[in-house]
Coordinates of C-alpha atoms in Angstrom, one line a residue:
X1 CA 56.9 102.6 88.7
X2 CA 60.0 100.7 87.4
X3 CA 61.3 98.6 89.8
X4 CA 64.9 99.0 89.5
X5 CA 68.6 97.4 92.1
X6 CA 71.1 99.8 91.5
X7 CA 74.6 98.5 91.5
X8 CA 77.6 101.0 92.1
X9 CA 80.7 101.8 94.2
X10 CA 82.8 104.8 93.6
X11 CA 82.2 108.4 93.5
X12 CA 81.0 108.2 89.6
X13 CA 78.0 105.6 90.5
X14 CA 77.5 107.8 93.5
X15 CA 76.7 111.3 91.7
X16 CA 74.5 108.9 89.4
X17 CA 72.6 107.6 92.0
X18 CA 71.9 111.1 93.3
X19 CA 70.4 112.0 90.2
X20 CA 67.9 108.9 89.6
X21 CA 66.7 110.0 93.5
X22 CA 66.4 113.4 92.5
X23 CA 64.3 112.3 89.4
X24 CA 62.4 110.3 91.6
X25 CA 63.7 107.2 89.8
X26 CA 64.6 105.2 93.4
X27 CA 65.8 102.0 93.4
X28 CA 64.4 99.4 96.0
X29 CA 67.6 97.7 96.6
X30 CA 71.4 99.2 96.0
X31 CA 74.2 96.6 96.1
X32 CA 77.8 98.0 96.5
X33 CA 80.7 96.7 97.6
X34 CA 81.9 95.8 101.2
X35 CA 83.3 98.1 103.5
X36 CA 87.3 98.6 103.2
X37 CA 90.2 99.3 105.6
X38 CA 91.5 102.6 104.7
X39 CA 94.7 104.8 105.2
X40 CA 97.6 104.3 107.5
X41 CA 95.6 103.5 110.9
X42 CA 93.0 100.8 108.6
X43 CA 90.1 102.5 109.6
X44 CA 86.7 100.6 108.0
X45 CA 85.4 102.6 105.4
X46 CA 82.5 102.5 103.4
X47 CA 82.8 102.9 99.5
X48 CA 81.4 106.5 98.5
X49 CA 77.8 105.0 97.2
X50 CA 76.9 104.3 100.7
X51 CA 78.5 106.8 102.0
X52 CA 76.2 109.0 100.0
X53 CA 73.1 106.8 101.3
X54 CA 73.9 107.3 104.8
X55 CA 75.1 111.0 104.3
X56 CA 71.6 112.0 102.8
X57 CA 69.4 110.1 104.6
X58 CA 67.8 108.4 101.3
X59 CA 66.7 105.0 103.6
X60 CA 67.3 102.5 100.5
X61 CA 68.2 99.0 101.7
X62 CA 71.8 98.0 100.8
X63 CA 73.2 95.0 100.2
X64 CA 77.5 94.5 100.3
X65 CA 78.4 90.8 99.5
X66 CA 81.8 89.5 99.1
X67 CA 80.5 87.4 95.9
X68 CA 77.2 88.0 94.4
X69 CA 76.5 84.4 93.8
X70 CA 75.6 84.6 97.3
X71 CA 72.7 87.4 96.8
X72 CA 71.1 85.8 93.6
X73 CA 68.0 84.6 95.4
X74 CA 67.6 87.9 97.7
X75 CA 67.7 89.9 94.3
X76 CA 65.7 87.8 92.4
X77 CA 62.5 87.4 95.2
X78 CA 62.6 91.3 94.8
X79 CA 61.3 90.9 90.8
X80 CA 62.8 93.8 89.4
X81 CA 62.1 95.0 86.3
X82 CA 65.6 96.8 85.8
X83 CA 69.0 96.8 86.6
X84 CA 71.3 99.5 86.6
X85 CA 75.0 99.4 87.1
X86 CA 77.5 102.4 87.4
X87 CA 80.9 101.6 88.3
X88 CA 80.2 99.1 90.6
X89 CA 83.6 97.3 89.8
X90 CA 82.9 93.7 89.7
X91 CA 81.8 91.6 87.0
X92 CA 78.2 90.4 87.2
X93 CA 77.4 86.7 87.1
X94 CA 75.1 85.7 84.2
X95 CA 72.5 83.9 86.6
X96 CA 72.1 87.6 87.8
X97 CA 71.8 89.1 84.9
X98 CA 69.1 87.0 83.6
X99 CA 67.0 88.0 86.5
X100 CA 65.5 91.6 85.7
X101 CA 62.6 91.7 83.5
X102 CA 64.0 94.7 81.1
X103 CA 67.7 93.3 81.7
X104 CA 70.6 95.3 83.4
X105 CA 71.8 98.7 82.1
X106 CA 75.9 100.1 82.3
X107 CA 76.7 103.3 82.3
X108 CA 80.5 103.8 81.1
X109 CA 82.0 107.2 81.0
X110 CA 83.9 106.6 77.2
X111 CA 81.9 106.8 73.8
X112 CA 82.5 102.4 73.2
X113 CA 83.5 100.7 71.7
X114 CA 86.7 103.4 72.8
X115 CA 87.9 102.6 75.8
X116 CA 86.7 99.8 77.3
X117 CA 87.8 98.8 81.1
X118 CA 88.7 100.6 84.3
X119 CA 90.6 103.9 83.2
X120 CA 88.6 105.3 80.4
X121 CA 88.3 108.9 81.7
X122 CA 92.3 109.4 82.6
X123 CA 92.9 107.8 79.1
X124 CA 90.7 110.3 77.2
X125 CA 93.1 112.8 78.9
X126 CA 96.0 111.1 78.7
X127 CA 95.7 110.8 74.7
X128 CA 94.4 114.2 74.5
X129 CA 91.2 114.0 73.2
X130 CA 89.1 116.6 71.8
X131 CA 85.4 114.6 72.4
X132 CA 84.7 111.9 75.1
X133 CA 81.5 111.5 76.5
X134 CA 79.2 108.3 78.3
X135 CA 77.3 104.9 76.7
X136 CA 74.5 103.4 78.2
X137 CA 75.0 99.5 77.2
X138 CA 73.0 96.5 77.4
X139 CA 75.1 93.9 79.9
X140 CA 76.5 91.0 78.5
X141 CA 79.1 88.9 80.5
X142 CA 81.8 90.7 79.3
X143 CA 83.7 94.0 80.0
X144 CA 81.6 96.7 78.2
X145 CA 80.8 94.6 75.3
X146 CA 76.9 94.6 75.3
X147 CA 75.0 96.6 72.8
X148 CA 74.5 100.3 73.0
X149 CA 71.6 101.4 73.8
X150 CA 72.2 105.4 74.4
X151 CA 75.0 107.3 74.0
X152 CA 76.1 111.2 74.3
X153 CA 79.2 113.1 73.5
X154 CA 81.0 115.8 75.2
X155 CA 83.4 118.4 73.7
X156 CA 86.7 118.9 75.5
X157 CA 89.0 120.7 72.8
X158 CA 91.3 123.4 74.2
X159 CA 90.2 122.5 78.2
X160 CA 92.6 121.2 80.2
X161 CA 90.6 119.0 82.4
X162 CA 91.7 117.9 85.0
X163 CA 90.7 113.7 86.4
X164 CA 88.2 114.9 89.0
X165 CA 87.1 117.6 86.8
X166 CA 86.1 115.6 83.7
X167 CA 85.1 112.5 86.1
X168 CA 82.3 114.2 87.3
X169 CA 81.1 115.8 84.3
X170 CA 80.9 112.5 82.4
X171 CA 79.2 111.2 86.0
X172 CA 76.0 114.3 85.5
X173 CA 76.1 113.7 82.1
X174 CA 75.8 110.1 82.5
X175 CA 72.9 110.6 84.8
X176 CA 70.9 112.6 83.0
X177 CA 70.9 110.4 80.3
X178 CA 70.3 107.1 82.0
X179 CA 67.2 109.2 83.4
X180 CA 65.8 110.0 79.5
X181 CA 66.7 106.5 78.8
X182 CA 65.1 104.0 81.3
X183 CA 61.8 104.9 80.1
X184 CA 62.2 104.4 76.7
X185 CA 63.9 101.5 77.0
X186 CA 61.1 99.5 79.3
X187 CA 58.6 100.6 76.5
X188 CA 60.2 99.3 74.1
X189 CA 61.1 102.5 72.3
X190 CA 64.6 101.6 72.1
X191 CA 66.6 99.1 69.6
X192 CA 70.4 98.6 71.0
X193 CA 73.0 98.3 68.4
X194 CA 75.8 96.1 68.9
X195 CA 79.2 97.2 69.5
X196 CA 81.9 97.4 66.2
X197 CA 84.3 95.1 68.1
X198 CA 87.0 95.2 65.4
X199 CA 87.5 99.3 66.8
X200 CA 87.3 98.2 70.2
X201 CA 89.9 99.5 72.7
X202 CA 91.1 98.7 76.2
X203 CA 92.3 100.4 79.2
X204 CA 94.2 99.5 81.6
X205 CA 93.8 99.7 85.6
X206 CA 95.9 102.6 86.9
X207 CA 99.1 101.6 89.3
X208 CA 101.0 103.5 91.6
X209 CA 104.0 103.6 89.0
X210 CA 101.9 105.0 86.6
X211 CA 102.1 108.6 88.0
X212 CA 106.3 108.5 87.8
X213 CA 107.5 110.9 85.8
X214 CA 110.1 109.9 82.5
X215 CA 111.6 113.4 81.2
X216 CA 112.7 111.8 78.0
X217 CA 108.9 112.3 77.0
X218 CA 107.7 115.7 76.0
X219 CA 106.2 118.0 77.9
X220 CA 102.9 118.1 76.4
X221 CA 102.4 114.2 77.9
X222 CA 103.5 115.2 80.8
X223 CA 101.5 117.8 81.3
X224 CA 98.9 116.2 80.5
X225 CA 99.7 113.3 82.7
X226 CA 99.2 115.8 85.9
X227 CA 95.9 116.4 84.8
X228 CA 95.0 112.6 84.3
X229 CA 96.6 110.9 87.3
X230 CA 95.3 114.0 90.1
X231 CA 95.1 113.5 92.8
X232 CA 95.7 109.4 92.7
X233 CA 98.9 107.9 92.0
X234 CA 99.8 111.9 91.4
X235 CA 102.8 112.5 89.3
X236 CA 106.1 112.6 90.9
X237 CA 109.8 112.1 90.0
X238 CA 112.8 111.7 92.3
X239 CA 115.2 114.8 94.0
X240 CA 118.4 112.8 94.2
X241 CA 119.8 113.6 97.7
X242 CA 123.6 114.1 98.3
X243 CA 124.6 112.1 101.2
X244 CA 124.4 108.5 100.3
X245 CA 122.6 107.4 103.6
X246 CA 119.4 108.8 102.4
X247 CA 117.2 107.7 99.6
X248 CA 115.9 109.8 97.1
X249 CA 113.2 112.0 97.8
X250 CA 109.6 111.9 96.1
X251 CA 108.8 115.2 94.5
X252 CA 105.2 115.3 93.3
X253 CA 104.5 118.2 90.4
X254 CA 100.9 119.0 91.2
X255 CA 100.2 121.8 88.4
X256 CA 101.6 122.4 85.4
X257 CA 101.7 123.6 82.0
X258 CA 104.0 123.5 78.5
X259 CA 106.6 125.8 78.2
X260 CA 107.4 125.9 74.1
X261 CA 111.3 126.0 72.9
X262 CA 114.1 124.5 72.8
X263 CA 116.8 124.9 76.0
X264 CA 119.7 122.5 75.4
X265 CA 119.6 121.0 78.9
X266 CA 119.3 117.2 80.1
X267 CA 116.1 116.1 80.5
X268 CA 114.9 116.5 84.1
X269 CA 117.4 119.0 84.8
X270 CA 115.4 121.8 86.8
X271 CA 116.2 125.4 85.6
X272 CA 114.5 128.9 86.1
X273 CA 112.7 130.7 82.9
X274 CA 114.4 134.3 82.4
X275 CA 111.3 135.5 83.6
X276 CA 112.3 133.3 86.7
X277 CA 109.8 131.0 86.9
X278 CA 110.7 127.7 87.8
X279 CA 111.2 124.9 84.7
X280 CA 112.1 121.4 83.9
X281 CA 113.6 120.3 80.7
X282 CA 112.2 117.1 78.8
X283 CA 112.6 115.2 75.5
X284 CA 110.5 118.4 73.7
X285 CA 110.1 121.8 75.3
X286 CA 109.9 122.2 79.3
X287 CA 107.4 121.8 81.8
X288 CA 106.5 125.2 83.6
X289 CA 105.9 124.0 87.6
X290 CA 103.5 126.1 89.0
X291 CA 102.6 123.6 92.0
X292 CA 104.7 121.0 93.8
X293 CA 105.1 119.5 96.8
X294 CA 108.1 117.5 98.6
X295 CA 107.9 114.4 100.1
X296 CA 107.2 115.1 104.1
X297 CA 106.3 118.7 102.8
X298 CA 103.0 120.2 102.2
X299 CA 101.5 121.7 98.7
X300 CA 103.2 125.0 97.9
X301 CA 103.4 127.0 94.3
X302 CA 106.7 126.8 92.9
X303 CA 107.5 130.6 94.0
X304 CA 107.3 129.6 97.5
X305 CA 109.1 125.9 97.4
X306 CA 112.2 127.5 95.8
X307 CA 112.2 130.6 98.5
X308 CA 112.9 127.4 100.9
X309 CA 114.9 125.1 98.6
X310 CA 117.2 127.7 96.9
X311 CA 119.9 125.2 95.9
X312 CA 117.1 123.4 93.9
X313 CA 117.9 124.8 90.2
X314 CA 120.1 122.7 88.8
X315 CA 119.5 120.0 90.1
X316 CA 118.0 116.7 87.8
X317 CA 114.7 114.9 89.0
X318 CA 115.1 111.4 87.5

């Protein structure tokens, strides 16, 4: 049996996890990060990969340091032969990589050396993309630089995936090939390739003002930008309010879709379809709202918000 510390955080290292137990490949240690104050009251929350632990019962020690430095002697009287990192969010020291016998193993949901760093899965949608898919990589001590040592691709032409949507698809996929891979690669069976790092790409780590809206891009980015930033930052834009004592109020477009021609409006200036459906003009075409929801308001398609908010066409979101 390989004797393998699984390092992971978020909801993507969590659903890989779940399939290494379900393989019966269990890790005898899983290190994650610590637990987190969390929404408006702070509440101390534990990040999804032990959530998942405690939720299922799996009894695998866990380990949550504030620097890893601190652990190197706890993970290296264990002796394990492997190490196996998904989304764990911190870089790893080189004293602890040196440890495991067969090394330490990434899984990164992009096909690298494209789209290295933290956002490669709203990036692939953001850029429309027709293939993604998830690399297995041998750790160096830099950000997704090691060599490859399995890779898969996924087909997304003509699907509008949403960020949750293709998140965990890459996470299954990227499960099911770590489990075909770790036993090849502890026999041997598997030569990694180094990366091209002249086509290497970056990404960068998603911000709040990320999701705000600029209508003087076309509606196909934006579109596309609902699908990439749901639900966190979401994509908003501003409902300028009349009377000056009030500040503008954040109006989120949750769904959306293209809506092809050309209408000779400002861009951002909210107008209904002859059909009536509910539209926004931008730098090319419109974008269709089909779900939005108003700051202090609740999620509502666009039939319903404008039943409420009839003075709303017209009216330009900036």
């Amino acid at each position: 049996m390989t004797r393998i510390i699984f390092f992971g955080t978020s909801e993507f290292g969590a659903i890989i996890l779940e399939k290494l137990i379900h393989a019966k490949i269990r890790p005898l240690l899983v290190v994650t990060v610590p637990d987190k104050p969390v929404g408006r009251k702070q509440l101390l929350t534990p990040p999804p990969v032990k959530s998942h632990i405690m939720k299922h019962k799996w009894n695998i020690p866990i380990l949550q340091p504030e620097n890893l430095s601190t652990i190197s002697n706890q993970l290296s009287a264990i002796s394990p032969d492997l190490m196996v990192l998904a989304a764990y969010g911190q870089v790893i020291p080189k004293e602890i990589l040196k440890i495991p016998r067969y090394d330490a193993l990434n899984v990164h949901p992009s096909l690298l050396p494209k789209y290295r760093g933290p956002s490669p899965i709203q990036t692939a949608i953001l850029n429309g993309d027709e293939e993604t898919g998830v690399t297995i990589m041998l750790m160096d001590e830099q950000i997704d630089h090691g060599p490859i040592v399995a890779s898969e691709k996924f087909k997304m032409k003509n699907q509008k995936f949403t960020y949750p949507e293709l998140h965990d698809t890459l996470a299954k996929l990227g499960g099911e090939l770590l489990i075909k891979t770790i036993p090849k690669w502890v026999k041997g069976e598997i030569m990694p390739q180094p990366q091209n790092h002249a086509k290497a790409t970056s990404t960068k780590r998603i911000a709040k003002q990320h999701g705000h809206i600029d209508w003087s891009k076309p509606a196909l980015y934006i579109e596309r930008q609902t699908r990439a930033l749901n639900p966190w930052p979401g994509t908003y834009s501003f409902l300028k309010v009349e009377t000056q004592d009030l500040n503008p109020q954040i109006l989120k477009i949750l769904r959306a879709r293209v809506l092809e021609g050309t209408y000779e409006k400002a861009p951002g200036k909210t107008f209904l379809t002859t059909s009536g459906k509910l539209a926004v003009q931008t730098q090319k075409d419109a974008l269709l709202v089909e779900e939005l929801q108003l700051q202090g308001g609740k999620p509502m398609p666009a039939r319903e918000f404008l039943l409420g908010h009839k003075d709303f066409v017209g009216t330009i979101l900036a």
